[in-house]
mmCIF file of C-alpha atoms and ligand atoms in Angstrom:
data_model
loop_
_atom_site.group_PDB
_atom_site.id
_atom_site.type_symbol
_atom_site.label_atom_id
_atom_site.label_comp_id
_atom_site.label_asym_id
_atom_site.label_seq_id
_atom_site.Cartn_x
_atom_site.Cartn_y
_atom_site.Cartn_z
ATOM 1 C CA MET A 13 121.765 -36.330 -110.949
ATOM 2 C CA THR A 14 120.302 -36.233 -114.572
ATOM 3 C CA PRO A 15 122.928 -37.276 -117.275
ATOM 4 C CA HIS A 16 123.996 -34.904 -119.993
ATOM 5 C CA LEU A 17 122.395 -36.414 -123.187
ATOM 6 C CA ASP A 18 123.313 -35.560 -126.800
ATOM 7 C CA GLY A 19 123.662 -37.308 -130.302
ATOM 8 C CA SER A 20 127.099 -38.937 -129.007
ATOM 9 C CA THR A 21 125.553 -40.604 -126.074
ATOM 10 C CA GLN A 22 125.925 -44.357 -125.836
ATOM 11 C CA LEU A 23 123.275 -46.479 -124.200
ATOM 12 C CA ALA A 24 123.427 -49.403 -121.598
ATOM 13 C CA GLY A 25 120.570 -50.883 -119.520
ATOM 14 C CA LEU A 26 119.244 -53.684 -117.550
ATOM 15 C CA ILE A 27 116.762 -56.320 -118.990
ATOM 16 C CA GLY A 28 114.478 -58.025 -116.533
ATOM 17 C CA TRP A 29 110.971 -58.371 -115.095
ATOM 18 C CA PRO A 30 110.090 -57.043 -112.720
ATOM 19 C CA LEU A 31 112.400 -54.107 -112.349
ATOM 20 C CA THR A 32 110.835 -52.256 -109.579
ATOM 21 C CA HIS A 33 113.802 -52.409 -106.819
ATOM 22 C CA THR A 34 116.679 -52.230 -108.992
ATOM 23 C CA LEU A 35 119.764 -50.333 -108.093
ATOM 24 C CA SER A 36 121.645 -50.778 -111.106
ATOM 25 C CA PRO A 37 120.657 -47.311 -112.839
ATOM 26 C CA ALA A 38 121.759 -45.385 -109.839
ATOM 27 C CA MET A 39 124.937 -47.277 -109.636
ATOM 28 C CA HIS A 40 126.049 -47.370 -113.169
ATOM 29 C CA ASN A 41 124.983 -43.737 -114.080
ATOM 30 C CA ALA A 42 127.200 -42.638 -110.937
ATOM 31 C CA ALA A 43 130.172 -44.615 -112.319
ATOM 32 C CA TYR A 44 129.730 -43.264 -115.926
ATOM 33 C CA GLU A 45 129.801 -39.490 -114.681
ATOM 34 C CA ALA A 46 132.862 -40.200 -112.396
ATOM 35 C CA MET A 47 134.487 -41.798 -115.482
ATOM 36 C CA GLY A 48 133.599 -39.112 -117.923
ATOM 37 C CA LEU A 49 131.840 -41.472 -120.149
ATOM 38 C CA ASN A 50 128.991 -40.083 -122.308
ATOM 39 C CA TRP A 51 126.792 -43.065 -121.518
ATOM 40 C CA VAL A 52 123.494 -43.534 -119.847
ATOM 41 C CA TYR A 53 121.808 -46.587 -118.159
ATOM 42 C CA MET A 54 118.087 -47.280 -118.101
ATOM 43 C CA PRO A 55 115.956 -49.861 -116.750
ATOM 44 C CA LEU A 56 114.497 -52.093 -119.497
ATOM 45 C CA ALA A 57 111.578 -53.732 -118.199
ATOM 46 C CA VAL A 58 110.722 -56.708 -120.595
ATOM 47 C CA ARG A 59 107.351 -58.414 -119.799
ATOM 48 C CA ASP A 60 107.649 -61.926 -121.615
ATOM 49 C CA GLY A 61 109.701 -63.936 -124.031
ATOM 50 C CA ALA A 62 108.186 -62.418 -127.044
ATOM 51 C CA THR A 63 108.946 -59.118 -125.956
ATOM 52 C CA LEU A 64 112.495 -60.008 -125.229
ATOM 53 C CA THR A 65 112.979 -60.935 -128.907
ATOM 54 C CA ARG A 66 111.848 -57.699 -129.991
ATOM 55 C CA ALA A 67 113.755 -55.830 -127.212
ATOM 56 C CA ILE A 68 117.078 -57.392 -128.361
ATOM 57 C CA ALA A 69 116.393 -56.292 -131.998
ATOM 58 C CA GLY A 70 115.760 -52.947 -130.773
ATOM 59 C CA ILE A 71 119.043 -52.986 -128.883
ATOM 60 C CA ARG A 72 121.025 -54.255 -131.982
ATOM 61 C CA ALA A 73 119.488 -50.987 -133.821
ATOM 62 C CA PHE A 74 120.644 -48.380 -131.301
ATOM 63 C CA PRO A 75 124.078 -47.288 -130.138
ATOM 64 C CA PHE A 76 124.159 -49.917 -127.118
ATOM 65 C CA VAL A 77 127.441 -50.609 -125.557
ATOM 66 C CA GLY A 78 125.843 -53.300 -123.835
ATOM 67 C CA PHE A 79 123.342 -54.552 -121.140
ATOM 68 C CA ASN A 80 122.886 -56.550 -118.155
ATOM 69 C CA VAL A 81 120.243 -59.223 -117.636
ATOM 70 C CA THR A 82 118.282 -60.200 -114.620
ATOM 71 C CA MET A 83 115.553 -62.698 -113.828
ATOM 72 C CA PRO A 84 114.074 -64.249 -115.504
ATOM 73 C CA TYR A 85 115.974 -63.941 -118.694
ATOM 74 C CA LYS A 86 119.651 -64.993 -117.894
ATOM 75 C CA ARG A 87 119.487 -68.275 -119.714
ATOM 76 C CA LEU A 88 117.534 -67.074 -122.673
ATOM 77 C CA VAL A 89 119.723 -64.316 -123.502
ATOM 78 C CA LEU A 90 122.682 -66.698 -123.301
ATOM 79 C CA ASN A 91 121.069 -68.564 -126.122
ATOM 80 C CA MET A 92 120.508 -65.379 -127.927
ATOM 81 C CA CYS A 93 124.146 -64.352 -128.071
ATOM 82 C CA ASP A 94 126.684 -64.750 -130.918
ATOM 83 C CA GLU A 95 129.361 -65.749 -128.609
ATOM 84 C CA VAL A 96 129.335 -66.828 -124.999
ATOM 85 C CA ALA A 97 132.446 -66.752 -122.481
ATOM 86 C CA THR A 98 133.467 -69.911 -120.981
ATOM 87 C CA GLN A 99 132.524 -68.848 -117.315
ATOM 88 C CA ALA A 100 128.977 -68.095 -118.569
ATOM 89 C CA GLN A 101 128.639 -71.314 -120.619
ATOM 90 C CA LEU A 102 129.467 -73.373 -117.432
ATOM 91 C CA ALA A 103 127.167 -71.091 -115.162
ATOM 92 C CA GLY A 104 124.457 -71.648 -117.835
ATOM 93 C CA SER A 105 123.500 -68.060 -117.561
ATOM 94 C CA VAL A 106 124.470 -64.644 -119.048
ATOM 95 C CA ASN A 107 124.232 -61.434 -116.979
ATOM 96 C CA THR A 108 126.225 -59.064 -119.117
ATOM 97 C CA VAL A 109 126.065 -58.669 -122.924
ATOM 98 C CA HIS A 110 128.851 -56.714 -124.649
ATOM 99 C CA LEU A 111 127.634 -55.120 -128.170
ATOM 100 C CA ARG A 112 131.014 -55.374 -130.337
ATOM 101 C CA ASP A 113 131.425 -55.179 -134.074
ATOM 102 C CA GLY A 114 127.600 -55.847 -134.451
ATOM 103 C CA LYS A 115 127.778 -58.993 -132.232
ATOM 104 C CA MET A 116 126.468 -59.845 -128.939
ATOM 105 C CA ILE A 117 129.136 -61.526 -126.467
ATOM 106 C CA GLY A 118 127.700 -62.865 -123.269
ATOM 107 C CA TYR A 119 129.489 -63.021 -119.904
ATOM 108 C CA ASN A 120 128.608 -63.833 -116.467
ATOM 109 C CA THR A 121 130.030 -61.549 -114.031
ATOM 110 C CA ASP A 122 128.039 -62.726 -110.958
ATOM 111 C CA GLY A 123 130.635 -65.416 -109.858
ATOM 112 C CA ARG A 124 133.562 -63.100 -110.309
ATOM 113 C CA GLY A 125 131.718 -60.251 -108.758
ATOM 114 C CA LEU A 126 131.275 -62.480 -105.761
ATOM 115 C CA LEU A 127 135.011 -63.522 -105.626
ATOM 116 C CA GLU A 128 135.932 -59.864 -105.946
ATOM 117 C CA ALA A 129 133.630 -58.837 -102.949
ATOM 118 C CA LEU A 130 134.863 -61.780 -100.917
ATOM 119 C CA THR A 131 138.425 -60.766 -101.337
ATOM 120 C CA SER A 132 138.050 -56.928 -100.751
ATOM 121 C CA ASP A 133 135.327 -57.222 -97.855
ATOM 122 C CA ALA A 134 136.370 -60.038 -96.110
ATOM 123 C CA GLY A 135 139.854 -61.031 -97.112
ATOM 124 C CA PHE A 136 138.386 -64.444 -98.279
ATOM 125 C CA ASP A 137 140.537 -66.430 -101.103
ATOM 126 C CA PRO A 138 138.484 -69.867 -102.059
ATOM 127 C CA ALA A 139 141.851 -71.653 -102.780
ATOM 128 C CA GLY A 140 142.066 -74.859 -100.838
ATOM 129 C CA ARG A 141 138.774 -74.111 -98.641
ATOM 130 C CA GLU A 142 135.743 -75.889 -97.937
ATOM 131 C CA ILE A 143 132.529 -74.013 -99.288
ATOM 132 C CA VAL A 144 128.754 -74.442 -98.597
ATOM 133 C CA ILE A 145 126.274 -72.975 -101.127
ATOM 134 C CA LEU A 146 122.686 -72.927 -100.190
ATOM 135 C CA GLY A 147 120.511 -72.941 -103.468
ATOM 136 C CA ALA A 148 121.107 -74.347 -106.758
ATOM 137 C CA GLY A 149 119.757 -71.834 -109.059
ATOM 138 C CA GLY A 150 121.295 -69.366 -111.282
ATOM 139 C CA GLY A 151 123.146 -67.272 -108.569
ATOM 140 C CA ALA A 152 124.388 -70.493 -107.074
ATOM 141 C CA ALA A 153 125.501 -72.063 -110.390
ATOM 142 C CA ALA A 154 127.597 -68.752 -111.305
ATOM 143 C CA ALA A 155 129.192 -68.968 -107.630
ATOM 144 C CA LEU A 156 130.041 -72.562 -107.862
ATOM 145 C CA VAL A 157 131.847 -71.991 -111.185
ATOM 146 C CA ALA A 158 133.752 -69.146 -109.949
ATOM 147 C CA LEU A 159 134.753 -70.782 -106.537
ATOM 148 C CA ALA A 160 135.832 -73.819 -108.316
ATOM 149 C CA LEU A 161 137.866 -72.010 -110.883
ATOM 150 C CA GLY A 162 139.270 -70.244 -107.696
ATOM 151 C CA HIS A 163 140.799 -73.611 -106.658
ATOM 152 C CA ALA A 164 138.284 -74.309 -103.669
ATOM 153 C CA LYS A 165 138.826 -77.809 -102.221
ATOM 154 C CA ARG A 166 135.348 -78.881 -101.778
ATOM 155 C CA ILE A 167 132.016 -77.370 -102.616
ATOM 156 C CA ALA A 168 128.597 -78.770 -101.365
ATOM 157 C CA VAL A 169 125.490 -77.653 -102.976
ATOM 158 C CA LEU A 170 122.558 -77.768 -100.422
ATOM 159 C CA ASN A 171 119.221 -77.227 -101.974
ATOM 160 C CA ARG A 172 115.452 -77.467 -100.932
ATOM 161 C CA SER A 173 115.147 -80.024 -103.955
ATOM 162 C CA GLU A 174 118.075 -82.368 -103.861
ATOM 163 C CA ASP A 175 117.668 -83.283 -107.593
ATOM 164 C CA ARG A 176 118.225 -79.578 -108.701
ATOM 165 C CA ALA A 177 121.561 -79.662 -106.560
ATOM 166 C CA ASN A 178 122.463 -82.987 -108.084
ATOM 167 C CA ALA A 179 121.561 -81.764 -111.819
ATOM 168 C CA LEU A 180 123.724 -78.706 -111.333
ATOM 169 C CA ILE A 181 126.587 -80.497 -110.301
ATOM 170 C CA GLU A 182 126.330 -83.251 -112.865
ATOM 171 C CA ARG A 183 126.352 -80.477 -115.549
ATOM 172 C CA VAL A 184 129.520 -79.151 -114.656
ATOM 173 C CA ARG A 185 131.486 -81.757 -112.815
ATOM 174 C CA GLU A 186 133.169 -82.943 -115.972
ATOM 175 C CA ARG A 187 134.692 -79.355 -116.660
ATOM 176 C CA LEU A 188 135.385 -78.786 -112.977
ATOM 177 C CA ARG A 189 137.649 -81.670 -112.248
ATOM 178 C CA GLY A 190 139.982 -80.010 -109.643
ATOM 179 C CA VAL A 191 137.258 -79.599 -106.883
ATOM 180 C CA GLU A 192 135.151 -82.242 -104.799
ATOM 181 C CA LEU A 193 131.624 -81.422 -105.614
ATOM 182 C CA ILE A 194 128.767 -82.684 -103.267
ATOM 183 C CA ALA A 195 124.880 -82.328 -103.428
ATOM 184 C CA LEU A 196 122.967 -82.604 -100.244
ATOM 185 C CA PRO A 197 119.267 -81.681 -99.200
ATOM 186 C CA LEU A 198 118.889 -78.555 -97.310
ATOM 187 C CA ASP A 199 117.874 -80.302 -94.031
ATOM 188 C CA PRO A 200 119.286 -81.491 -90.656
ATOM 189 C CA ARG A 201 121.672 -83.938 -92.482
ATOM 190 C CA ALA A 202 123.806 -81.096 -93.864
ATOM 191 C CA GLU A 203 124.527 -79.679 -90.256
ATOM 192 C CA ASP A 204 127.970 -81.036 -90.237
ATOM 193 C CA ARG A 205 128.849 -79.832 -93.702
ATOM 194 C CA VAL A 206 127.949 -76.349 -92.970
ATOM 195 C CA ARG A 207 129.774 -76.245 -89.434
ATOM 196 C CA ALA A 208 132.960 -77.503 -91.201
ATOM 197 C CA ALA A 209 132.689 -74.964 -94.054
ATOM 198 C CA ASP A 210 135.073 -71.782 -94.299
ATOM 199 C CA LEU A 211 132.507 -70.053 -96.351
ATOM 200 C CA VAL A 212 128.647 -70.365 -96.233
ATOM 201 C CA LEU A 213 127.052 -68.683 -99.057
ATOM 202 C CA ASN A 214 123.228 -68.012 -99.478
ATOM 203 C CA ALA A 215 122.148 -68.101 -103.069
ATOM 204 C CA THR A 216 118.279 -68.523 -102.143
ATOM 205 C CA PRO A 217 116.022 -65.812 -101.977
ATOM 206 C CA VAL A 218 115.302 -66.311 -98.386
ATOM 207 C CA GLY A 219 115.997 -62.974 -96.586
ATOM 208 C CA MET A 220 114.416 -60.837 -99.304
ATOM 209 C CA SER A 221 111.548 -59.874 -97.053
ATOM 210 C CA VAL A 222 112.517 -58.729 -93.831
ATOM 211 C CA GLU A 223 110.301 -61.224 -92.132
ATOM 212 C CA ASP A 224 112.260 -63.971 -93.537
ATOM 213 C CA PRO A 225 113.989 -66.324 -91.044
ATOM 214 C CA SER A 226 117.693 -67.619 -91.709
ATOM 215 C CA PRO A 227 117.769 -70.209 -94.432
ATOM 216 C CA ILE A 228 119.611 -72.539 -91.968
ATOM 217 C CA PRO A 229 119.404 -72.973 -88.135
ATOM 218 C CA VAL A 230 121.616 -70.189 -86.600
ATOM 219 C CA THR A 231 123.150 -72.791 -84.318
ATOM 220 C CA TRP A 232 125.146 -74.328 -87.439
ATOM 221 C CA LEU A 233 127.179 -71.094 -87.781
ATOM 222 C CA ARG A 234 130.546 -70.631 -86.024
ATOM 223 C CA SER A 235 133.125 -67.972 -85.331
ATOM 224 C CA GLY A 236 135.978 -68.219 -87.841
ATOM 225 C CA GLN A 237 133.597 -68.717 -90.804
ATOM 226 C CA VAL A 238 132.758 -66.288 -93.709
ATOM 227 C CA VAL A 239 129.018 -66.149 -94.257
ATOM 228 C CA ALA A 240 128.011 -64.289 -97.542
ATOM 229 C CA ASP A 241 124.355 -63.546 -98.366
ATOM 230 C CA MET A 242 123.480 -62.853 -101.982
ATOM 231 C CA VAL A 243 120.574 -61.064 -100.631
ATOM 232 C CA TYR A 244 120.871 -57.421 -99.721
ATOM 233 C CA GLY A 245 118.398 -54.733 -98.415
ATOM 234 C CA ALA A 246 118.110 -51.539 -96.288
ATOM 235 C CA GLN A 247 118.283 -53.948 -93.218
ATOM 236 C CA PRO A 248 120.594 -56.991 -92.547
ATOM 237 C CA THR A 249 119.015 -60.401 -93.165
ATOM 238 C CA SER A 250 118.375 -62.804 -90.364
ATOM 239 C CA LEU A 251 121.461 -64.846 -91.696
ATOM 240 C CA VAL A 252 123.786 -61.898 -91.695
ATOM 241 C CA ARG A 253 122.560 -60.959 -88.085
ATOM 242 C CA ALA A 254 122.963 -64.600 -87.023
ATOM 243 C CA ALA A 255 126.466 -64.794 -88.315
ATOM 244 C CA ARG A 256 127.697 -61.690 -86.699
ATOM 245 C CA ASP A 257 126.187 -62.871 -83.301
ATOM 246 C CA ALA A 258 128.148 -66.164 -83.866
ATOM 247 C CA GLY A 259 131.375 -64.355 -84.315
ATOM 248 C CA ALA A 260 131.724 -65.162 -88.196
ATOM 249 C CA VAL A 261 132.585 -62.535 -90.670
ATOM 250 C CA ALA A 262 129.234 -61.643 -92.452
ATOM 251 C CA LEU A 263 128.739 -59.802 -95.931
ATOM 252 C CA ASP A 264 125.288 -59.116 -97.510
ATOM 253 C CA GLY A 265 124.955 -59.212 -101.348
ATOM 254 C CA LEU A 266 125.538 -55.385 -102.009
ATOM 255 C CA GLY A 267 129.290 -55.784 -102.370
ATOM 256 C CA MET A 268 128.744 -58.598 -105.133
ATOM 257 C CA LEU A 269 126.170 -56.517 -106.787
ATOM 258 C CA VAL A 270 128.527 -53.622 -107.004
ATOM 259 C CA CYS A 271 131.406 -55.682 -108.337
ATOM 260 C CA GLN A 272 129.339 -57.592 -110.816
ATOM 261 C CA GLY A 273 128.150 -54.271 -112.209
ATOM 262 C CA ALA A 274 131.660 -52.811 -112.210
ATOM 263 C CA MET A 275 133.063 -55.848 -114.039
ATOM 264 C CA SER A 276 130.209 -54.959 -116.696
ATOM 265 C CA ILE A 277 131.551 -51.706 -117.143
ATOM 266 C CA ASP A 278 135.124 -52.872 -117.348
ATOM 267 C CA ILE A 279 134.020 -55.212 -120.109
ATOM 268 C CA TRP A 280 132.014 -52.752 -122.081
ATOM 269 C CA HIS A 281 134.980 -50.119 -121.761
ATOM 270 C CA GLY A 282 137.867 -52.452 -122.420
ATOM 271 C CA GLU A 283 140.624 -50.109 -120.957
ATOM 272 C CA ALA A 284 142.512 -52.190 -118.187
ATOM 273 C CA ASP A 285 143.860 -48.938 -116.781
ATOM 274 C CA MET A 286 140.425 -47.388 -116.306
ATOM 275 C CA ARG A 287 138.458 -49.583 -113.955
ATOM 276 C CA ALA A 288 135.028 -48.815 -112.723
ATOM 277 C CA PRO A 289 135.018 -46.895 -109.421
ATOM 278 C CA ARG A 290 133.591 -49.463 -107.019
ATOM 279 C CA ASP A 291 133.296 -46.886 -104.191
ATOM 280 C CA VAL A 292 131.296 -44.544 -106.327
ATOM 281 C CA MET A 293 129.037 -47.278 -107.105
ATOM 282 C CA ARG A 294 128.615 -48.396 -103.636
ATOM 283 C CA ALA A 295 127.830 -45.075 -102.360
ATOM 284 C CA ALA A 296 125.334 -44.560 -105.069
ATOM 285 C CA ALA A 297 123.746 -48.034 -104.502
ATOM 286 C CA LEU A 298 123.612 -47.267 -100.648
ATOM 287 C CA ALA A 299 121.976 -43.905 -101.184
ATOM 288 C CA ALA A 300 119.395 -45.358 -103.549
ATOM 289 C CA LEU A 301 118.543 -48.139 -101.078
ATOM 290 C CA GLY A 302 118.278 -45.468 -98.298
ATOM 291 C CA GLU A 303 115.545 -43.764 -100.568
ATOM 292 C CA GLY A 304 113.805 -47.024 -100.727
ATOM 293 C CA VAL A 305 114.359 -47.962 -104.335
HETATM 294 P P1 LIG B 3 116.836 -68.846 -108.843
HETATM 295 O O1 LIG B 3 117.376 -69.199 -110.042
HETATM 296 O O2 LIG B 3 115.245 -68.665 -108.850
HETATM 297 O O3 LIG B 3 117.028 -70.073 -107.675
HETATM 298 C C1 LIG B 3 116.628 -69.988 -106.337
HETATM 299 C C2 LIG B 3 117.100 -70.962 -105.447
HETATM 300 O O4 LIG B 3 116.708 -70.756 -104.140
HETATM 301 C C3 LIG B 3 116.886 -72.490 -105.561
HETATM 302 O O5 LIG B 3 117.803 -73.336 -105.470
HETATM 303 C C4 LIG B 3 115.558 -72.676 -104.921
HETATM 304 O O6 LIG B 3 115.447 -74.120 -104.412
HETATM 305 C C5 LIG B 3 115.888 -71.992 -103.635
HETATM 306 N N1 LIG B 3 114.910 -71.440 -102.955
HETATM 307 C C6 LIG B 3 113.771 -70.397 -103.271
HETATM 308 N N2 LIG B 3 113.018 -70.429 -102.224
HETATM 309 C C7 LIG B 3 113.394 -70.969 -101.190
HETATM 310 C C8 LIG B 3 113.019 -71.358 -99.924
HETATM 311 N N3 LIG B 3 112.024 -70.721 -99.439
HETATM 312 N N4 LIG B 3 113.628 -72.024 -99.018
HETATM 313 C C9 LIG B 3 114.949 -72.665 -99.523
HETATM 314 N N5 LIG B 3 115.342 -72.515 -100.687
HETATM 315 C C10 LIG B 3 114.647 -71.663 -101.494
HETATM 316 O O7 LIG B 3 117.385 -67.607 -108.105
HETATM 317 P P2 LIG B 3 118.752 -66.935 -108.254
HETATM 318 O O8 LIG B 3 118.896 -66.283 -109.600
HETATM 319 O O9 LIG B 3 119.866 -68.001 -108.091
HETATM 320 O O10 LIG B 3 118.923 -65.799 -107.108
HETATM 321 C C11 LIG B 3 118.850 -66.378 -105.780
HETATM 322 C C12 LIG B 3 118.915 -65.048 -104.935
HETATM 323 O O11 LIG B 3 120.338 -64.418 -104.836
HETATM 324 C C13 LIG B 3 118.098 -63.972 -105.153
HETATM 325 O O12 LIG B 3 117.574 -63.370 -103.986
HETATM 326 C C14 LIG B 3 118.762 -63.034 -106.094
HETATM 327 O O13 LIG B 3 118.423 -61.707 -105.976
HETATM 328 C C15 LIG B 3 120.127 -63.062 -105.408
HETATM 329 N N6 LIG B 3 121.001 -62.677 -106.403
HETATM 330 C C16 LIG B 3 121.986 -61.469 -105.856
HETATM 331 C C17 LIG B 3 123.030 -61.147 -106.658
HETATM 332 C C18 LIG B 3 123.842 -60.026 -106.328
HETATM 333 O O14 LIG B 3 124.380 -59.404 -107.189
HETATM 334 N N7 LIG B 3 123.888 -59.606 -105.060
HETATM 335 C C19 LIG B 3 123.238 -61.762 -108.028
HETATM 336 C C20 LIG B 3 122.307 -63.065 -108.348
HETATM 337 C C21 LIG B 3 121.358 -63.253 -107.470
HETATM 338 P P3 LIG B 3 114.447 -75.067 -105.405
HETATM 339 O O15 LIG B 3 115.403 -75.385 -106.306
HETATM 340 O O16 LIG B 3 113.979 -76.138 -104.379
HETATM 341 O O17 LIG B 3 113.215 -74.262 -105.959
#
């Protein structure tokens, strides 16, 4: 539905490149309408770093409540913010910026969005649990920080390049002392660690193409586990299918996407008693997926 636009309309949007398949405009605009907000959310495709600087200057000049950030600018935007929330500093990236009193305040809602989706869709609480994260990039870092702050007992980061897993853990170890952190290569040496995990989280892009195999051998999965894929699409990923076949509880990344977006709105709106409607946003995202967005 076309939003009503007038001289009081406030702006929000998503900065990234490319933005061909984003579900965020559908999800956000549906939420604003349901909440009665005179806001509009736009895709803001930014081709390169030089354009990013000019785009941010433009955003500061217009009535933006805030904006989201996706690949490849989450770290660059962190460095352009006036203030950065602790969780975003630890994650090393910003996916949500609030424009407040002329300042850009950076947040990371990816990790907290993941936690909310795990709780609401799988009844999973990380406290005291063993967790395996596949991947060591921005999504993995945000998840690691949120799961550690959620009092996980042990988190193993399994990555194709072990050096990057080590670097991630060394960067946060001093600030996250309550959790045991382990780096491992994503190869057969990790099998026992995956089998022992209460939660297996895919934070690699493997699964984005329907032909992609599972990022780990499916025989490593077992019933009683929660398996969460950050990847989402019109079809379940190979990992999600294999986890269901193994009797595990499996979630794709749509719940995380919805919750991280809803938390952005909650930050921009600031009224604790008027939370963004997760159900409306999920329905809008699913409808956009069905239309092949
Ligand atoms: P990123 O920073 O580029 O990191 C990608 C990670 O995946 C790296 O650790 C990389 O390993 C690993 N990787 C890439 N290709 C691989 C392959 N073929 N086999 C094994 N490992 C591979 O990306 P990101 O921002 O963390 O995003 C990761 C995925 O999560 C993307 O699909 C993204 O769309 C998704 N995501 C979803 C949400 C959501 O709301 N659902 C939020 C954030 C991210 P190396 O270090 O060895 O290169």
